[in-house]
């Protein structure tokens, strides 16, 4: 994945397919945070990260993260699935550049 191309694609896509006004800022922040984390994993196809880590990195509440995460998945920017219990959710970043 090319980090700069993905960031540019994110902004191009959100101009024509905007995030919902109620989730726009937090969804954008979460997408950038997940991209950063995925970059740290050297672009593994899937990775796990706890909500507590996302709360620390974004500065937003758990409920806001969950709403933003749902928005990003609905728009096709990420795939995630909750693994239940105290296990961290698993994420996959969708390559927006290749869309």
Short mmCIF file of N, CA and C in Angstrom, two decimals:
data_model
loop_
_atom_site.label_atom_id
_atom_site.label_comp_id
_atom_site.label_asym_id
_atom_site.label_seq_id
_atom_site.Cartn_x
_atom_site.Cartn_y
_atom_site.Cartn_z
N UNK A 1 0.86 -1.17 0.00
CA UNK A 1 0.00 0.00 0.00
C UNK A 1 0.90 1.24 0.00
N UNK A 2 0.54 2.22 -0.79
CA UNK A 2 1.29 3.47 -0.84
C UNK A 2 0.55 4.50 0.01
N UNK A 3 1.16 4.86 1.13
CA UNK A 3 0.53 5.72 2.13
C UNK A 3 0.03 7.03 1.51
N UNK A 4 0.87 7.74 0.78
CA UNK A 4 0.49 9.03 0.21
C UNK A 4 -0.64 8.88 -0.81
N UNK A 5 -0.55 7.88 -1.66
CA UNK A 5 -1.62 7.66 -2.64
C UNK A 5 -2.94 7.35 -1.95
N UNK A 6 -2.89 6.59 -0.86
CA UNK A 6 -4.12 6.25 -0.13
C UNK A 6 -4.73 7.49 0.52
N UNK A 7 -3.90 8.35 1.09
CA UNK A 7 -4.41 9.58 1.70
C UNK A 7 -5.05 10.46 0.63
N UNK A 8 -4.37 10.63 -0.49
CA UNK A 8 -4.94 11.43 -1.58
C UNK A 8 -6.25 10.83 -2.08
N UNK A 9 -6.30 9.52 -2.22
CA UNK A 9 -7.52 8.86 -2.68
C UNK A 9 -8.66 9.05 -1.68
N UNK A 10 -8.34 9.01 -0.38
CA UNK A 10 -9.36 9.23 0.65
C UNK A 10 -10.04 10.58 0.45
N UNK A 11 -9.25 11.62 0.22
CA UNK A 11 -9.83 12.95 0.06
C UNK A 11 -10.57 13.10 -1.27
N UNK A 12 -10.09 12.47 -2.30
CA UNK A 12 -10.79 12.51 -3.59
C UNK A 12 -12.15 11.82 -3.47
N UNK A 13 -12.16 10.65 -2.86
CA UNK A 13 -13.40 9.88 -2.72
C UNK A 13 -14.39 10.58 -1.81
N UNK A 14 -13.92 11.16 -0.71
CA UNK A 14 -14.86 11.81 0.21
C UNK A 14 -15.41 13.12 -0.35
N UNK A 15 -14.80 13.65 -1.41
CA UNK A 15 -15.39 14.82 -2.07
C UNK A 15 -16.65 14.42 -2.84
N UNK A 16 -16.63 13.25 -3.45
CA UNK A 16 -17.78 12.81 -4.25
C UNK A 16 -18.70 11.86 -3.48
N UNK A 17 -18.20 11.25 -2.43
CA UNK A 17 -18.96 10.32 -1.61
C UNK A 17 -18.71 10.69 -0.15
N UNK A 18 -19.25 11.84 0.28
CA UNK A 18 -18.90 12.37 1.60
C UNK A 18 -19.36 11.48 2.75
N UNK A 19 -18.59 11.55 3.82
CA UNK A 19 -18.98 10.90 5.07
C UNK A 19 -20.16 11.66 5.64
N UNK A 20 -20.98 11.00 6.44
CA UNK A 20 -22.15 11.67 7.00
C UNK A 20 -21.70 12.83 7.90
N UNK A 21 -22.44 13.93 7.88
CA UNK A 21 -22.05 15.11 8.67
C UNK A 21 -21.85 14.80 10.15
N UNK A 22 -22.65 13.89 10.69
CA UNK A 22 -22.54 13.58 12.12
C UNK A 22 -21.29 12.77 12.46
N UNK A 23 -20.70 12.10 11.46
CA UNK A 23 -19.54 11.24 11.73
C UNK A 23 -18.29 11.68 10.98
N UNK A 24 -18.39 12.72 10.19
CA UNK A 24 -17.31 13.09 9.28
C UNK A 24 -15.95 13.27 9.95
N UNK A 25 -15.87 14.13 10.95
CA UNK A 25 -14.58 14.42 11.59
C UNK A 25 -14.02 13.20 12.31
N UNK A 26 -14.86 12.51 13.07
CA UNK A 26 -14.37 11.36 13.81
C UNK A 26 -14.04 10.19 12.88
N UNK A 27 -14.81 10.02 11.81
CA UNK A 27 -14.52 8.94 10.86
C UNK A 27 -13.21 9.21 10.13
N UNK A 28 -12.99 10.45 9.76
CA UNK A 28 -11.73 10.82 9.10
C UNK A 28 -10.55 10.60 10.04
N UNK A 29 -10.70 11.02 11.28
CA UNK A 29 -9.65 10.84 12.28
C UNK A 29 -9.37 9.36 12.50
N UNK A 30 -10.42 8.56 12.60
CA UNK A 30 -10.23 7.12 12.82
C UNK A 30 -9.55 6.48 11.61
N UNK A 31 -9.96 6.86 10.40
CA UNK A 31 -9.33 6.29 9.20
C UNK A 31 -7.83 6.58 9.19
N UNK A 32 -7.46 7.83 9.48
CA UNK A 32 -6.04 8.19 9.51
C UNK A 32 -5.29 7.42 10.61
N UNK A 33 -5.93 7.25 11.75
CA UNK A 33 -5.31 6.50 12.85
C UNK A 33 -5.11 5.04 12.47
N UNK A 34 -6.12 4.44 11.86
CA UNK A 34 -5.99 3.05 11.43
C UNK A 34 -4.93 2.90 10.34
N UNK A 35 -4.84 3.87 9.44
CA UNK A 35 -3.78 3.84 8.41
C UNK A 35 -2.41 3.89 9.07
N UNK A 36 -2.26 4.74 10.07
CA UNK A 36 -0.98 4.85 10.78
C UNK A 36 -0.62 3.52 11.45
N UNK A 37 -1.60 2.92 12.11
CA UNK A 37 -1.35 1.65 12.79
C UNK A 37 -1.01 0.57 11.76
N UNK A 38 -1.75 0.53 10.65
CA UNK A 38 -1.47 -0.46 9.61
C UNK A 38 -0.07 -0.24 9.02
N UNK A 39 0.33 1.01 8.86
CA UNK A 39 1.68 1.32 8.39
C UNK A 39 2.72 0.75 9.36
N UNK A 40 2.46 0.89 10.65
CA UNK A 40 3.39 0.35 11.65
C UNK A 40 3.49 -1.17 11.58
N UNK A 41 2.43 -1.83 11.10
CA UNK A 41 2.47 -3.29 10.96
C UNK A 41 3.13 -3.71 9.64
N UNK A 42 3.61 -2.73 8.90
CA UNK A 42 4.20 -2.95 7.56
C UNK A 42 3.16 -3.49 6.59
N UNK A 43 1.95 -2.92 6.71
CA UNK A 43 0.85 -3.17 5.78
C UNK A 43 0.39 -4.63 5.75
N UNK A 44 0.26 -5.21 6.95
CA UNK A 44 -0.33 -6.55 7.01
C UNK A 44 -1.76 -6.48 6.46
N UNK A 45 -2.21 -7.53 5.80
CA UNK A 45 -3.57 -7.52 5.24
C UNK A 45 -4.65 -7.30 6.30
N UNK A 46 -4.44 -7.82 7.51
CA UNK A 46 -5.36 -7.56 8.61
C UNK A 46 -4.55 -7.38 9.88
N UNK A 47 -5.12 -6.64 10.80
CA UNK A 47 -4.44 -6.35 12.06
C UNK A 47 -5.49 -6.13 13.14
N UNK A 48 -5.08 -6.28 14.38
CA UNK A 48 -5.99 -6.06 15.50
C UNK A 48 -5.52 -4.84 16.28
N UNK A 49 -6.49 -4.13 16.82
CA UNK A 49 -6.18 -3.00 17.69
C UNK A 49 -7.35 -2.81 18.65
N UNK A 50 -7.02 -2.63 19.90
CA UNK A 50 -8.03 -2.48 20.94
C UNK A 50 -8.66 -1.09 20.89
N UNK A 51 -9.91 -1.01 21.27
CA UNK A 51 -10.61 0.27 21.33
C UNK A 51 -9.88 1.21 22.28
N UNK A 52 -9.31 0.68 23.36
CA UNK A 52 -8.59 1.54 24.31
C UNK A 52 -7.42 2.24 23.64
N UNK A 53 -6.74 1.57 22.73
CA UNK A 53 -5.64 2.19 21.98
C UNK A 53 -6.19 3.26 21.05
N UNK A 54 -7.28 2.96 20.37
CA UNK A 54 -7.89 3.94 19.47
C UNK A 54 -8.38 5.16 20.24
N UNK A 55 -8.93 4.95 21.44
CA UNK A 55 -9.36 6.07 22.27
C UNK A 55 -8.18 6.97 22.62
N UNK A 56 -7.06 6.36 22.98
CA UNK A 56 -5.87 7.13 23.34
C UNK A 56 -5.33 7.90 22.14
N UNK A 57 -5.25 7.25 20.99
CA UNK A 57 -4.67 7.88 19.80
C UNK A 57 -5.57 8.95 19.19
N UNK A 58 -6.89 8.78 19.30
CA UNK A 58 -7.81 9.74 18.69
C UNK A 58 -8.35 10.78 19.67
N UNK A 59 -8.41 10.43 20.94
CA UNK A 59 -8.97 11.34 21.93
C UNK A 59 -10.49 11.39 21.92
N UNK A 60 -11.13 10.40 21.30
CA UNK A 60 -12.59 10.37 21.28
C UNK A 60 -13.10 9.16 22.07
N UNK A 61 -14.38 9.18 22.37
CA UNK A 61 -14.98 8.14 23.21
C UNK A 61 -15.16 6.83 22.44
N UNK A 62 -15.40 5.78 23.20
CA UNK A 62 -15.63 4.46 22.60
C UNK A 62 -16.85 4.47 21.69
N UNK A 63 -17.92 5.12 22.13
CA UNK A 63 -19.13 5.15 21.30
C UNK A 63 -18.89 5.92 20.00
N UNK A 64 -18.09 6.98 20.06
CA UNK A 64 -17.76 7.74 18.85
C UNK A 64 -16.91 6.90 17.91
N UNK A 65 -15.97 6.15 18.46
CA UNK A 65 -15.14 5.26 17.64
C UNK A 65 -16.03 4.23 16.94
N UNK A 66 -16.96 3.66 17.66
CA UNK A 66 -17.83 2.64 17.08
C UNK A 66 -18.71 3.21 15.97
N UNK A 67 -19.24 4.42 16.17
CA UNK A 67 -20.04 5.06 15.12
C UNK A 67 -19.18 5.36 13.89
N UNK A 68 -17.97 5.88 14.14
CA UNK A 68 -17.06 6.20 13.03
C UNK A 68 -16.65 4.94 12.29
N UNK A 69 -16.37 3.89 13.03
CA UNK A 69 -15.97 2.61 12.45
C UNK A 69 -17.09 2.05 11.56
N UNK A 70 -18.33 2.13 12.04
CA UNK A 70 -19.47 1.67 11.25
C UNK A 70 -19.61 2.50 9.97
N UNK A 71 -19.43 3.80 10.09
CA UNK A 71 -19.50 4.69 8.92
C UNK A 71 -18.43 4.32 7.89
N UNK A 72 -17.21 4.10 8.35
CA UNK A 72 -16.12 3.74 7.43
C UNK A 72 -16.38 2.40 6.76
N UNK A 73 -16.93 1.47 7.49
CA UNK A 73 -17.23 0.17 6.89
C UNK A 73 -18.38 0.28 5.89
N UNK A 74 -19.41 1.03 6.24
CA UNK A 74 -20.55 1.23 5.35
C UNK A 74 -20.11 1.87 4.03
N UNK A 75 -19.20 2.83 4.12
CA UNK A 75 -18.71 3.53 2.92
C UNK A 75 -17.67 2.72 2.15
N UNK A 76 -17.23 1.59 2.72
CA UNK A 76 -16.28 0.73 2.03
C UNK A 76 -14.82 1.11 2.20
N UNK A 77 -14.51 1.92 3.22
CA UNK A 77 -13.13 2.34 3.46
C UNK A 77 -12.34 1.33 4.29
N UNK A 78 -13.04 0.57 5.12
CA UNK A 78 -12.41 -0.46 5.94
C UNK A 78 -13.34 -1.66 6.02
N UNK A 79 -12.77 -2.77 6.47
CA UNK A 79 -13.55 -3.93 6.90
C UNK A 79 -13.10 -4.21 8.32
N UNK A 80 -14.04 -4.50 9.18
CA UNK A 80 -13.66 -4.91 10.54
C UNK A 80 -14.64 -5.95 11.01
N UNK A 81 -14.19 -6.72 11.97
CA UNK A 81 -15.14 -7.58 12.66
C UNK A 81 -14.74 -7.69 14.12
N UNK A 82 -15.77 -7.63 14.94
CA UNK A 82 -15.60 -7.74 16.38
C UNK A 82 -15.37 -9.20 16.71
N UNK A 83 -14.38 -9.45 17.56
CA UNK A 83 -14.07 -10.84 17.91
C UNK A 83 -14.70 -11.24 19.24
N UNK A 84 -15.48 -10.34 19.83
CA UNK A 84 -16.21 -10.67 21.05
C UNK A 84 -15.37 -10.64 22.30
N UNK A 85 -16.06 -10.56 23.41
CA UNK A 85 -15.38 -10.54 24.71
C UNK A 85 -14.43 -9.36 24.82
N UNK A 86 -13.27 -9.64 25.40
CA UNK A 86 -12.25 -8.59 25.57
C UNK A 86 -11.23 -8.58 24.45
N UNK A 87 -11.51 -9.29 23.37
CA UNK A 87 -10.54 -9.34 22.27
C UNK A 87 -10.67 -8.11 21.38
N UNK A 88 -9.53 -7.64 20.90
CA UNK A 88 -9.51 -6.48 20.01
C UNK A 88 -10.15 -6.83 18.68
N UNK A 89 -10.81 -5.86 18.08
CA UNK A 89 -11.41 -6.06 16.76
C UNK A 89 -10.31 -6.23 15.72
N UNK A 90 -10.66 -6.93 14.65
CA UNK A 90 -9.72 -7.13 13.55
C UNK A 90 -10.11 -6.18 12.41
N UNK A 91 -9.12 -5.52 11.84
CA UNK A 91 -9.35 -4.52 10.80
C UNK A 91 -8.62 -4.89 9.52
N UNK A 92 -9.20 -4.47 8.41
CA UNK A 92 -8.55 -4.54 7.10
C UNK A 92 -8.78 -3.20 6.43
N UNK A 93 -7.71 -2.58 5.97
CA UNK A 93 -7.82 -1.32 5.25
C UNK A 93 -8.09 -1.63 3.78
N UNK A 94 -9.07 -0.96 3.22
CA UNK A 94 -9.37 -1.12 1.80
C UNK A 94 -8.48 -0.15 1.03
N UNK A 95 -7.82 -0.63 0.00
CA UNK A 95 -6.99 0.26 -0.81
C UNK A 95 -7.90 1.15 -1.64
N UNK A 96 -7.98 2.41 -1.26
CA UNK A 96 -8.84 3.36 -1.95
C UNK A 96 -8.25 3.79 -3.28
N UNK A 97 -6.94 3.74 -3.37
CA UNK A 97 -6.25 4.13 -4.59
C UNK A 97 -6.62 3.20 -5.74
N UNK A 98 -6.89 1.95 -5.42
CA UNK A 98 -7.16 0.97 -6.47
C UNK A 98 -8.65 0.89 -6.84
N UNK A 99 -9.47 1.71 -6.19
CA UNK A 99 -10.92 1.69 -6.49
C UNK A 99 -11.17 2.41 -7.81
#
